[in-house]
Amino acid sequence: MRIARFNEDRIGIVRDNRVLDVTDQLTERLSPAPYSLARRLITEFAAVRPLLEQTASVAGPGDGLPLGQARLLAPVPDPAKIVAAPVNYRDHQSEMNEAYHISSLGFFLKSPSSILDPEGTVRLPYTDRRFDHEAEFALVVGRRASHVTPEQALDHVFGYTGLMDITMRGGEDRSTRKSFDTFTPLGPWLVTPDELGSPEDVGLELTVNGEPRQKANTSELIWSAARFLSYASTVTVLEPGDVVTTGTPAGVAPVEDGDVVELTVARIGRLRVAVSAEGAVPCPTSGASRGPVPPPAPSHK
């Protein structure tokens, strides 16, 4: 099942290039809670899944809204946390000249307010700093996970999605450089595990203005999605709606004002975001003691 959030915070099932709106049915059946309808759906999915499956099964060819007429929103607008993997592809470790990878670095957190819709605009805040794209395969937690084993981990996954980890280069803490508003494009929707199949064989491709930049497969991860989720659950309890993202491969390079960045995730879909530097100002921090920086990409202007 593909579950999207669209238009004015509507929830829909994506089927045959159409979106079947199930918002009213969910609102009637889900418990009231002080967070989004999407998170409520994730938390109580087992109770409403039969309804959603029935809705999809009886829908006719013309039912629902054509996908091209829907304005897609981030499938989870308000996760309690975003848990991210640093240096989890060996080719990225090499291009960054990193001495360590995930086995030594653990994870870092991104601000939930950095989430951006899959057709949104990344806002570069500073005129004098470098900003890079990072293509990632992400999962959304569906069941509370604490100290789960790698063998148990995927049983706690609600669905999978694509994610861009936009990053400012410099000496500031990782979480600072990656948590600006709009720096986590997410989507285009959530794909449930039964529809995706194995998360250990998912292709990723990222382009900037049509130019190929990143291409990889999750089979190349140092720590698989299951192992990373398991590890994260030994540090902090993972709650329904939390986003766990598995790291970026080689090909990281700058994005600039006017760029269009597209991430395609096999068996999931595509995000397409614009980049704008409108309103950017000089950075108030120096960025001194800079960490490893990937080599510059050829000019794409």
PDB file of N, CA and C in Angstrom, residues 92-100 168-172 174 252 287-296:
ATOM      1  N   HIS A  92      31.124   6.662   0.056  1.00  0.00           N
ATOM      2  CA  HIS A  92      31.005   8.007   0.634  1.00  0.00           C
ATOM      3  C   HIS A  92      32.110   8.245   1.655  1.00  0.00           C
ATOM      4  N   GLN A  93      32.468   7.230   2.432  1.00  0.00           N
ATOM      5  CA  GLN A  93      33.582   7.347   3.366  1.00  0.00           C
ATOM      6  C   GLN A  93      34.856   7.722   2.616  1.00  0.00           C
ATOM      7  N   SER A  94      35.080   7.113   1.465  1.00  0.00           N
ATOM      8  CA  SER A  94      36.286   7.386   0.685  1.00  0.00           C
ATOM      9  C   SER A  94      36.287   8.806   0.137  1.00  0.00           C
ATOM     10  N   GLU A  95      35.155   9.258  -0.426  1.00  0.00           N
ATOM     11  CA  GLU A  95      35.134  10.591  -1.019  1.00  0.00           C
ATOM     12  C   GLU A  95      35.262  11.687   0.038  1.00  0.00           C
ATOM     13  N   MET A  96      34.843  11.387   1.271  1.00  0.00           N
ATOM     14  CA  MET A  96      34.938  12.360   2.354  1.00  0.00           C
ATOM     15  C   MET A  96      36.270  12.292   3.086  1.00  0.00           C
ATOM     16  N   ASN A  97      37.106  11.300   2.742  1.00  0.00           N
ATOM     17  CA  ASN A  97      38.365  11.073   3.462  1.00  0.00           C
ATOM     18  C   ASN A  97      38.131  10.902   4.956  1.00  0.00           C
ATOM     19  N   GLU A  98      37.042  10.237   5.294  1.00  0.00           N
ATOM     20  CA  GLU A  98      36.701   9.994   6.691  1.00  0.00           C
ATOM     21  C   GLU A  98      37.506   8.814   7.229  1.00  0.00           C
ATOM     22  N   ALA A  99      38.080   8.982   8.406  1.00  0.00           N
ATOM     23  CA  ALA A  99      38.804   7.877   9.036  1.00  0.00           C
ATOM     24  C   ALA A  99      37.838   6.849   9.609  1.00  0.00           C
ATOM     25  N   TYR A 100      36.616   7.280   9.919  1.00  0.00           N
ATOM     26  CA  TYR A 100      35.660   6.408  10.599  1.00  0.00           C
ATOM     27  C   TYR A 100      34.371   6.309   9.793  1.00  0.00           C
ATOM     28  N   MET A 168      24.903  21.733   5.281  1.00  0.00           N
ATOM     29  CA  MET A 168      25.881  22.810   5.203  1.00  0.00           C
ATOM     30  C   MET A 168      27.237  22.254   5.610  1.00  0.00           C
ATOM     31  N   ARG A 169      28.261  22.533   4.819  1.00  0.00           N
ATOM     32  CA  ARG A 169      29.605  22.085   5.171  1.00  0.00           C
ATOM     33  C   ARG A 169      30.250  23.071   6.135  1.00  0.00           C
ATOM     34  N   GLY A 170      31.052  22.538   7.048  1.00  0.00           N
ATOM     35  CA  GLY A 170      31.731  23.396   8.005  1.00  0.00           C
ATOM     36  C   GLY A 170      32.044  22.670   9.287  1.00  0.00           C
ATOM     37  N   GLY A 171      32.539  23.407  10.260  1.00  0.00           N
ATOM     38  CA  GLY A 171      32.980  22.812  11.510  1.00  0.00           C
ATOM     39  C   GLY A 171      31.919  22.715  12.579  1.00  0.00           C
ATOM     40  N   GLU A 172      30.736  23.257  12.325  1.00  0.00           N
ATOM     41  CA  GLU A 172      29.677  23.167  13.322  1.00  0.00           C
ATOM     42  C   GLU A 172      29.244  21.710  13.519  1.00  0.00           C
ATOM     43  N   ARG A 174      27.202  18.324  13.492  1.00  0.00           N
ATOM     44  CA  ARG A 174      26.419  17.742  12.391  1.00  0.00           C
ATOM     45  C   ARG A 174      24.947  18.146  12.456  1.00  0.00           C
ATOM     46  N   VAL A 252      28.075  13.122  -3.364  1.00  0.00           N
ATOM     47  CA  VAL A 252      27.638  14.338  -2.675  1.00  0.00           C
ATOM     48  C   VAL A 252      28.309  15.552  -3.318  1.00  0.00           C
ATOM     49  N   GLY A 287      32.462  28.550  10.861  1.00  0.00           N
ATOM     50  CA  GLY A 287      32.687  27.268  10.206  1.00  0.00           C
ATOM     51  C   GLY A 287      34.114  26.808  10.317  1.00  0.00           C
ATOM     52  N   ALA A 288      34.855  27.343  11.283  1.00  0.00           N
ATOM     53  CA  ALA A 288      36.258  26.976  11.460  1.00  0.00           C
ATOM     54  C   ALA A 288      36.384  25.513  11.855  1.00  0.00           C
ATOM     55  N   SER A 289      37.602  25.004  11.774  1.00  0.00           N
ATOM     56  CA  SER A 289      37.897  23.597  12.070  1.00  0.00           C
ATOM     57  C   SER A 289      37.016  22.695  11.222  1.00  0.00           C
ATOM     58  N   ARG A 290      36.996  22.995   9.947  1.00  0.00           N
ATOM     59  CA  ARG A 290      36.125  22.265   9.042  1.00  0.00           C
ATOM     60  C   ARG A 290      36.487  20.788   8.998  1.00  0.00           C
ATOM     61  N   GLY A 291      35.450  19.969   8.965  1.00  0.00           N
ATOM     62  CA  GLY A 291      35.656  18.541   8.794  1.00  0.00           C
ATOM     63  C   GLY A 291      35.870  18.213   7.329  1.00  0.00           C
ATOM     64  N   PRO A 292      35.941  16.919   6.993  1.00  0.00           N
ATOM     65  CA  PRO A 292      36.153  16.516   5.605  1.00  0.00           C
ATOM     66  C   PRO A 292      35.053  17.049   4.699  1.00  0.00           C
ATOM     67  N   VAL A 293      35.454  17.463   3.516  1.00  0.00           N
ATOM     68  CA  VAL A 293      34.516  17.999   2.534  1.00  0.00           C
ATOM     69  C   VAL A 293      34.693  17.230   1.239  1.00  0.00           C
ATOM     70  N   PRO A 294      33.620  16.750   0.618  1.00  0.00           N
ATOM     71  CA  PRO A 294      33.761  16.041  -0.647  1.00  0.00           C
ATOM     72  C   PRO A 294      34.255  16.968  -1.737  1.00  0.00           C
ATOM     73  N   PRO A 295      34.873  16.422  -2.793  1.00  0.00           N
ATOM     74  CA  PRO A 295      35.391  17.270  -3.863  1.00  0.00           C
ATOM     75  C   PRO A 295      34.263  17.996  -4.568  1.00  0.00           C
ATOM     76  N   PRO A 296      34.561  19.168  -5.140  1.00  0.00           N
ATOM     77  CA  PRO A 296      33.505  19.906  -5.834  1.00  0.00           C
ATOM     78  C   PRO A 296      33.061  19.182  -7.092  1.00  0.00           C
TER      79      PRO A 296
END
